[in-house]
Short mmCIF file of C-alpha atoms and ligand atoms in Angstrom, two decimals:
data_model
loop_
_atom_site.label_atom_id
_atom_site.label_comp_id
_atom_site.label_asym_id
_atom_site.label_seq_id
_atom_site.Cartn_x
_atom_site.Cartn_y
_atom_site.Cartn_z
CA ALA T 1 28.13 8.05 -0.64
CA PHE T 2 24.73 9.61 -0.03
CA ASP T 3 23.71 11.36 3.16
CA VAL T 4 20.18 10.12 2.51
CA LEU T 5 19.35 7.18 0.26
CA VAL T 6 15.65 6.57 -0.32
CA VAL T 7 14.54 3.12 -1.48
CA GLY T 8 11.19 3.24 -3.31
CA ALA T 9 9.66 6.17 -5.19
CA GLY T 10 5.94 6.06 -4.50
CA PRO T 11 4.32 8.98 -2.65
CA ALA T 12 6.37 8.25 0.52
CA GLY T 13 9.79 7.97 -1.15
CA SER T 14 9.17 10.91 -3.50
CA ALA T 15 8.26 13.16 -0.57
CA ALA T 16 11.26 11.90 1.43
CA SER T 17 13.71 12.65 -1.40
CA ILE T 18 12.37 16.19 -1.90
CA TYR T 19 12.46 16.99 1.82
CA ALA T 20 16.02 15.63 2.10
CA ALA T 21 17.27 17.49 -0.99
CA ARG T 22 15.77 20.73 0.33
CA LYS T 23 18.20 20.43 3.26
CA GLY T 24 21.04 20.67 0.74
CA ILE T 25 22.45 17.22 1.51
CA PRO T 26 23.51 14.55 -1.03
CA THR T 27 20.32 12.58 -1.72
CA GLY T 28 19.62 9.56 -3.88
CA ILE T 29 16.45 7.66 -4.70
CA VAL T 30 16.40 4.16 -6.11
CA ALA T 31 13.20 2.47 -7.26
CA GLU T 32 11.62 0.02 -9.58
CA ARG T 33 9.04 2.54 -10.82
CA ILE T 34 8.34 6.11 -9.88
CA GLY T 35 4.81 6.54 -8.57
CA GLY T 36 4.46 3.03 -7.14
CA GLN T 37 0.85 1.97 -6.61
CA VAL T 38 -0.32 5.35 -7.84
CA MET T 39 0.54 4.11 -11.34
CA ASP T 40 -2.18 1.43 -10.94
CA THR T 41 -4.85 3.89 -9.85
CA LEU T 42 -7.42 5.47 -12.08
CA GLY T 43 -9.29 8.21 -10.27
CA ILE T 44 -7.95 9.87 -7.11
CA GLU T 45 -10.43 12.12 -5.29
CA ASN T 46 -8.95 12.29 -1.79
CA PHE T 47 -5.59 13.91 -2.40
CA ILE T 48 -6.53 16.99 -0.44
CA SER T 49 -6.51 20.30 -2.35
CA VAL T 50 -6.61 18.45 -5.69
CA LYS T 51 -10.28 17.67 -6.24
CA GLU T 52 -9.70 15.02 -8.83
CA THR T 53 -6.69 13.53 -10.56
CA GLU T 54 -5.53 10.32 -12.19
CA GLY T 55 -2.75 8.00 -11.00
CA PRO T 56 -0.36 8.35 -13.96
CA LYS T 57 -0.83 12.14 -13.84
CA LEU T 58 0.09 12.27 -10.15
CA ALA T 59 3.06 9.93 -10.75
CA ALA T 60 4.34 12.23 -13.51
CA ALA T 61 3.92 15.20 -11.16
CA LEU T 62 5.97 13.39 -8.50
CA GLU T 63 8.75 12.72 -11.00
CA ASN T 64 8.73 16.37 -12.16
CA HIS T 65 8.85 17.65 -8.61
CA ILE T 66 11.83 15.40 -7.76
CA ALA T 67 13.58 16.58 -10.94
CA ASP T 68 13.47 20.17 -9.62
CA TYR T 69 16.04 19.20 -6.98
CA PRO T 70 19.54 17.72 -7.21
CA VAL T 71 18.37 14.19 -6.38
CA ASP T 72 20.26 11.28 -7.93
CA VAL T 73 17.39 9.25 -9.41
CA MET T 74 18.03 5.57 -10.15
CA LYS T 75 15.00 4.06 -11.91
CA LEU T 76 14.22 0.46 -12.88
CA GLN T 77 16.37 -0.84 -10.04
CA ARG T 78 15.34 -3.31 -7.37
CA ALA T 79 17.04 -3.40 -3.98
CA LYS T 80 17.79 -6.93 -2.80
CA ARG T 81 19.72 -6.53 0.44
CA LEU T 82 20.34 -4.00 3.20
CA THR T 83 23.49 -4.33 5.26
CA PRO T 84 23.35 -1.83 8.12
CA ALA T 85 26.40 0.19 9.15
CA SER T 86 28.69 -1.48 11.69
CA ALA T 87 32.01 -0.96 13.42
CA VAL T 88 33.86 -2.23 10.34
CA GLN T 89 31.62 -0.60 7.76
CA PRO T 90 30.45 2.88 8.82
CA LEU T 91 27.92 3.29 5.99
CA HIS T 92 24.68 1.44 5.29
CA GLU T 93 24.85 -0.62 2.11
CA ILE T 94 22.04 -1.34 -0.33
CA GLU T 95 22.75 -4.06 -2.83
CA LEU T 96 20.75 -3.93 -6.06
CA GLU T 97 19.62 -6.83 -8.21
CA SER T 98 21.76 -5.35 -11.00
CA GLY T 99 24.81 -6.15 -8.85
CA ALA T 100 25.63 -2.55 -7.89
CA THR T 101 26.02 -1.48 -4.26
CA LEU T 102 24.94 1.95 -2.95
CA ARG T 103 26.28 3.40 0.30
CA ALA T 104 24.66 5.98 2.55
CA ARG T 105 24.83 7.53 6.01
CA THR T 106 21.07 7.18 6.39
CA VAL T 107 18.51 5.11 4.52
CA ILE T 108 14.76 5.65 4.14
CA LEU T 109 12.82 2.51 3.29
CA SER T 110 9.64 3.26 1.33
CA THR T 111 9.04 0.17 -0.77
CA GLY T 112 5.27 0.23 -0.31
CA ALA T 113 2.88 -2.69 -0.50
CA ARG T 114 0.60 -4.57 -2.83
CA TRP T 115 -2.96 -5.84 -2.37
CA ARG T 116 -3.33 -9.60 -2.30
CA GLU T 117 -5.38 -10.64 -5.28
CA LEU T 118 -8.07 -13.32 -5.56
CA ASN T 119 -6.65 -14.79 -8.76
CA VAL T 120 -10.05 -15.65 -10.20
CA PRO T 121 -11.32 -15.06 -13.73
CA GLY T 122 -12.58 -11.49 -14.23
CA GLU T 123 -10.43 -9.89 -11.51
CA GLN T 124 -7.75 -8.49 -13.83
CA GLU T 125 -10.19 -7.74 -16.63
CA TYR T 126 -12.48 -5.62 -14.44
CA LYS T 127 -9.87 -3.94 -12.22
CA ASN T 128 -10.87 -0.27 -11.93
CA LYS T 129 -14.12 -1.24 -13.73
CA GLY T 130 -15.86 -2.48 -10.62
CA VAL T 131 -13.08 -4.50 -8.99
CA ALA T 132 -11.55 -2.36 -6.23
CA TYR T 133 -9.22 -2.83 -3.28
CA CYS T 134 -9.52 0.37 -1.24
CA PRO T 135 -12.88 1.32 0.32
CA HIS T 136 -11.58 4.74 1.47
CA CYS T 137 -10.57 5.50 -2.12
CA ASP T 138 -13.29 3.96 -4.23
CA GLY T 139 -16.29 3.52 -1.89
CA PRO T 140 -18.02 6.75 -3.00
CA LEU T 141 -17.92 5.58 -6.64
CA PHE T 142 -20.47 2.89 -5.72
CA LYS T 143 -23.03 5.17 -4.06
CA GLY T 144 -26.45 3.55 -4.22
CA LYS T 145 -25.10 0.41 -5.95
CA ARG T 146 -24.68 -3.22 -4.87
CA VAL T 147 -21.24 -4.45 -3.89
CA ALA T 148 -19.52 -7.51 -2.46
CA VAL T 149 -16.62 -7.45 -0.04
CA VAL T 150 -14.46 -10.56 -0.26
CA GLY T 151 -12.69 -11.32 3.02
CA GLY T 152 -14.08 -11.65 6.55
CA GLY T 153 -11.04 -10.50 8.55
CA ASN T 154 -10.89 -7.11 10.27
CA SER T 155 -10.23 -5.18 7.07
CA GLY T 156 -13.04 -6.92 5.16
CA VAL T 157 -15.58 -6.41 7.94
CA GLU T 158 -14.48 -2.78 8.45
CA ALA T 159 -14.81 -2.24 4.70
CA ALA T 160 -18.30 -3.76 4.70
CA ILE T 161 -19.43 -1.53 7.60
CA ASP T 162 -17.93 1.52 5.90
CA LEU T 163 -19.49 0.70 2.52
CA ALA T 164 -22.91 -0.11 4.00
CA GLY T 165 -23.26 3.61 4.78
CA ILE T 166 -22.70 4.54 1.14
CA VAL T 167 -23.94 1.76 -1.12
CA ALA T 168 -27.37 0.14 -1.48
CA HIS T 169 -26.32 -3.35 -0.38
CA VAL T 170 -23.20 -5.22 0.70
CA THR T 171 -22.65 -8.98 0.46
CA LEU T 172 -19.70 -10.02 2.62
CA ILE T 173 -18.09 -13.22 1.40
CA GLU T 174 -15.80 -15.26 3.65
CA PHE T 175 -14.03 -18.46 2.62
CA GLY T 176 -13.87 -19.93 6.16
CA ARG T 177 -16.85 -21.22 8.09
CA GLU T 178 -16.70 -18.17 10.36
CA LEU T 179 -15.66 -14.54 10.12
CA LYS T 180 -12.23 -13.80 11.56
CA ALA T 181 -12.84 -10.18 12.50
CA ASP T 182 -13.02 -8.95 16.12
CA ALA T 183 -16.34 -9.72 17.83
CA VAL T 184 -17.25 -6.03 18.21
CA LEU T 185 -16.91 -5.49 14.46
CA GLN T 186 -18.94 -8.61 13.70
CA ALA T 187 -21.71 -7.42 16.01
CA LYS T 188 -21.77 -4.02 14.31
CA LEU T 189 -21.84 -5.68 10.89
CA ARG T 190 -24.73 -7.96 11.77
CA SER T 191 -26.76 -5.01 13.09
CA LEU T 192 -26.77 -3.35 9.66
CA PRO T 193 -29.95 -3.85 7.60
CA ASN T 194 -28.32 -3.76 4.16
CA VAL T 195 -25.58 -6.35 4.68
CA THR T 196 -25.72 -10.07 3.91
CA VAL T 197 -22.96 -12.25 5.34
CA VAL T 198 -22.04 -15.45 3.51
CA THR T 199 -19.49 -17.84 5.02
CA GLY T 200 -18.00 -21.07 3.69
CA ALA T 201 -18.02 -19.44 0.27
CA LYS T 202 -15.28 -19.73 -2.29
CA THR T 203 -15.19 -16.87 -4.78
CA LYS T 204 -14.87 -18.42 -8.24
CA GLU T 205 -15.41 -15.68 -10.77
CA ILE T 206 -16.18 -12.01 -11.26
CA THR T 207 -18.51 -11.64 -14.18
CA GLY T 208 -18.99 -8.61 -16.36
CA ALA T 209 -21.13 -7.05 -19.05
CA ASP T 210 -20.47 -4.01 -21.25
CA GLY T 211 -16.91 -3.72 -19.92
CA LYS T 212 -17.80 -3.54 -16.23
CA VAL T 213 -18.58 -5.82 -13.31
CA SER T 214 -22.06 -7.35 -13.35
CA GLY T 215 -21.78 -10.04 -10.70
CA LEU T 216 -19.82 -12.51 -8.65
CA VAL T 217 -20.02 -16.30 -8.56
CA TYR T 218 -19.14 -18.18 -5.39
CA GLU T 219 -19.29 -21.82 -4.45
CA ASP T 220 -21.41 -22.58 -1.39
CA MET T 221 -19.00 -25.20 -0.12
CA ALA T 222 -21.43 -26.89 2.29
CA ALA T 223 -24.11 -27.28 -0.37
CA GLY T 224 -21.62 -27.93 -3.17
CA ARG T 225 -23.32 -25.56 -5.59
CA ASP T 226 -22.47 -22.30 -7.30
CA VAL T 227 -24.35 -19.12 -6.41
CA SER T 228 -24.43 -16.06 -8.63
CA VAL T 229 -24.84 -12.58 -7.05
CA PRO T 230 -25.73 -9.68 -9.34
CA LEU T 231 -23.83 -6.53 -8.33
CA GLU T 232 -21.81 -3.57 -9.60
CA GLY T 233 -18.69 -3.69 -7.45
CA VAL T 234 -16.33 -6.13 -5.73
CA PHE T 235 -13.93 -5.01 -2.98
CA VAL T 236 -11.14 -7.52 -2.44
CA GLN T 237 -9.99 -7.41 1.19
CA ILE T 238 -7.79 -10.45 1.67
CA GLY T 239 -4.66 -8.68 2.79
CA LEU T 240 -2.08 -6.04 1.98
CA LEU T 241 1.42 -7.42 1.51
CA PRO T 242 4.29 -5.05 2.35
CA ASN T 243 7.26 -5.20 -0.05
CA THR T 244 9.73 -6.00 2.70
CA ASP T 245 10.79 -9.61 2.07
CA TRP T 246 14.15 -8.34 0.85
CA LEU T 247 14.89 -7.02 4.36
CA ALA T 248 15.11 -10.53 5.86
CA GLY T 249 18.34 -10.82 7.82
CA SER T 250 18.98 -7.04 7.83
CA GLY T 251 18.10 -6.58 11.49
CA VAL T 252 15.27 -4.15 10.63
CA GLU T 253 12.38 -5.31 12.83
CA ARG T 254 9.05 -6.13 11.19
CA ASN T 255 5.72 -7.22 12.66
CA ARG T 256 3.95 -10.49 11.85
CA PHE T 257 2.44 -8.97 8.72
CA GLY T 258 5.89 -8.00 7.47
CA GLU T 259 5.38 -4.28 8.12
CA ILE T 260 8.49 -2.37 9.22
CA ILE T 261 8.07 -1.26 12.82
CA VAL T 262 8.59 2.50 13.10
CA ASP T 263 8.31 4.99 15.96
CA ALA T 264 6.65 8.41 15.80
CA HIS T 265 9.74 9.78 13.99
CA GLY T 266 9.79 7.06 11.34
CA ALA T 267 12.85 5.46 12.95
CA THR T 268 13.28 1.67 12.63
CA SER T 269 15.09 -0.66 15.02
CA VAL T 270 18.37 0.08 13.19
CA PRO T 271 19.98 3.48 13.97
CA GLY T 272 20.11 5.66 10.84
CA VAL T 273 17.55 3.54 9.00
CA PHE T 274 14.10 5.13 8.69
CA ALA T 275 10.93 3.95 6.95
CA ALA T 276 7.73 5.49 5.65
CA GLY T 277 4.47 4.71 3.90
CA ASP T 278 2.64 1.49 3.17
CA CYS T 279 5.64 -0.73 4.04
CA THR T 280 5.43 0.35 7.70
CA THR T 281 3.20 -0.20 10.72
CA VAL T 282 1.64 3.26 10.29
CA PRO T 283 -2.12 2.68 9.93
CA TYR T 284 -4.30 3.69 6.96
CA LYS T 285 -2.50 3.14 3.69
CA GLN T 286 -3.22 6.30 1.72
CA ILE T 287 -1.32 8.64 -0.60
CA ILE T 288 -1.58 11.70 1.62
CA ILE T 289 -0.50 9.72 4.68
CA ALA T 290 2.45 8.16 2.82
CA MET T 291 3.62 11.62 1.70
CA GLY T 292 3.41 12.98 5.24
CA GLU T 293 5.29 9.99 6.62
CA GLY T 294 7.97 10.26 3.91
CA SER T 295 8.52 13.94 4.71
CA LYS T 296 8.72 13.11 8.40
CA ALA T 297 11.27 10.32 7.83
CA ALA T 298 13.47 12.73 5.81
CA LEU T 299 13.39 15.34 8.58
CA SER T 300 14.24 12.62 11.10
CA ALA T 301 17.15 11.45 8.93
CA PHE T 302 18.42 15.05 8.74
CA ASP T 303 18.14 15.41 12.51
CA TYR T 304 20.05 12.12 12.93
CA LEU T 305 22.82 13.36 10.60
CA ILE T 306 23.24 16.64 12.50
CA ARG T 307 23.59 14.78 15.76
CA ALA T 308 25.92 12.16 14.30
CA SER T 309 28.30 14.83 12.99
CA ALA T 310 28.24 17.00 16.13
CA PRO T 311 31.78 17.76 17.37
P1 FAD H 401 4.01 2.57 -3.11
O1 FAD H 401 3.12 3.49 -3.80
O2 FAD H 401 3.67 1.12 -3.07
O3 FAD H 401 5.47 2.73 -3.75
C1 FAD H 401 6.50 1.83 -3.48
C2 FAD H 401 7.75 2.16 -4.27
O4 FAD H 401 8.78 1.22 -3.94
C3 FAD H 401 7.61 2.07 -5.78
O5 FAD H 401 8.44 3.04 -6.38
C4 FAD H 401 8.14 0.67 -6.08
O6 FAD H 401 8.61 0.55 -7.42
C5 FAD H 401 9.30 0.62 -5.11
N1 FAD H 401 9.81 -0.70 -4.73
C6 FAD H 401 9.16 -1.75 -4.17
N2 FAD H 401 10.02 -2.75 -3.90
C7 FAD H 401 11.25 -2.30 -4.26
C8 FAD H 401 12.57 -2.86 -4.21
N3 FAD H 401 12.83 -4.07 -3.69
N4 FAD H 401 13.59 -2.11 -4.68
C9 FAD H 401 13.39 -0.86 -5.19
N5 FAD H 401 12.16 -0.29 -5.25
C10 FAD H 401 11.11 -1.01 -4.79
N6 FAD H 401 -4.67 6.04 -1.94
C11 FAD H 401 -5.32 7.22 -1.84
O7 FAD H 401 -4.98 8.05 -0.99
N7 FAD H 401 -6.34 7.51 -2.73
C12 FAD H 401 -6.73 6.68 -3.72
O8 FAD H 401 -7.66 6.97 -4.48
C13 FAD H 401 -6.05 5.42 -3.83
N8 FAD H 401 -6.43 4.50 -4.76
C14 FAD H 401 -5.72 3.35 -4.89
C15 FAD H 401 -6.07 2.47 -5.90
C16 FAD H 401 -5.35 1.32 -6.10
C17 FAD H 401 -5.73 0.39 -7.23
C18 FAD H 401 -4.26 1.01 -5.23
C19 FAD H 401 -3.43 -0.24 -5.45
C20 FAD H 401 -3.92 1.87 -4.19
C21 FAD H 401 -4.65 3.04 -4.00
N9 FAD H 401 -4.35 3.93 -2.97
C22 FAD H 401 -5.01 5.14 -2.90
C23 FAD H 401 -3.30 3.64 -1.98
C24 FAD H 401 -2.02 4.41 -2.32
O9 FAD H 401 -1.70 4.20 -3.68
C25 FAD H 401 -0.88 3.97 -1.41
O10 FAD H 401 -1.24 4.17 -0.06
C26 FAD H 401 0.41 4.76 -1.68
O11 FAD H 401 0.80 4.64 -3.02
C27 FAD H 401 1.53 4.27 -0.77
O12 FAD H 401 2.70 4.95 -1.07
P2 FAD H 401 4.13 4.34 -0.76
O13 FAD H 401 5.10 5.33 -1.30
O14 FAD H 401 4.22 3.97 0.66
O15 FAD H 401 4.22 2.96 -1.58
#
């Protein structure tokens, strides 16, 4: 059995496994793919101290760094169930889709998240070529250009306000008849001179030319006609889905968005089970934050183990 078993090997899980292994305790990491979302990222310019890198390069660096330590790495494996330790079964159990079961004294959940996609023509084709999901990451790439933000909830409106300070013009597109964001954010948005808000608009297509985004087509549902907006970038802000469905019935508490509820130490509602990164309630889903949280969860797991084995 492992002292620390990490589930997920994105920035959070990779950091957690290295921090745990550096304590000299039996550590395992099980994941579908090392690197996680980083593998889907082209340019990274906000991983502090590294001015510029690319996702696959950073993912390879994570894998190399883990390989420097005696971590049992189990790749291409999906976890499907967590059964917490109990009076009859003193270890936590992680069941894999392959049928195997892993046992550990502590578990760190770091299964990350995925952006909800629009599923319209052009979205896949122009991903990283104008279609973006993270304003903190990719906003500066659109300096002085025209962009759309799709989604009028808090994250969409926050993204539009953020982008309006960088880009030439923002068109905010909301499907519903009204924006869903908090009133204070809506007021701020409407005070900005370079933002147009469109509601009752169904995004139908992202168009491109010369291999990059050239516009967006939405249906004005009240008028029943299609409107074409010429622009260079589209930020999709219709939700971030944590990869935590598999925890249903485990007793690990999640909020209404499915994020694992953690305290300041990365502890979940189940003793000995910790969580880190995009799958948790910790705000701002970023690489550097996920790494910090993963490290913190590993130190918390170590602290838990010392206390659990005290005479
Ligand atoms: P993830 O990276 O999502 O990793 C999750 C891990 O869990 C993966 O190993 C996955 O295979 C595994 N997993 C999931 N489910 C299971 C399961 N059931 N069983 C086993 N394993 C499982 N952030 C920045 O800071 N800068 C950027 O420039 C930037 N650009 C981005 C661009 C794009 C296109 C995207 C999608 C994200 C970007 N981000 C960026 C956000 C950043 O990638 C995430 O915040 C970060 O990767 C979160 O790390 P994580 O370890 O919590 O989760």
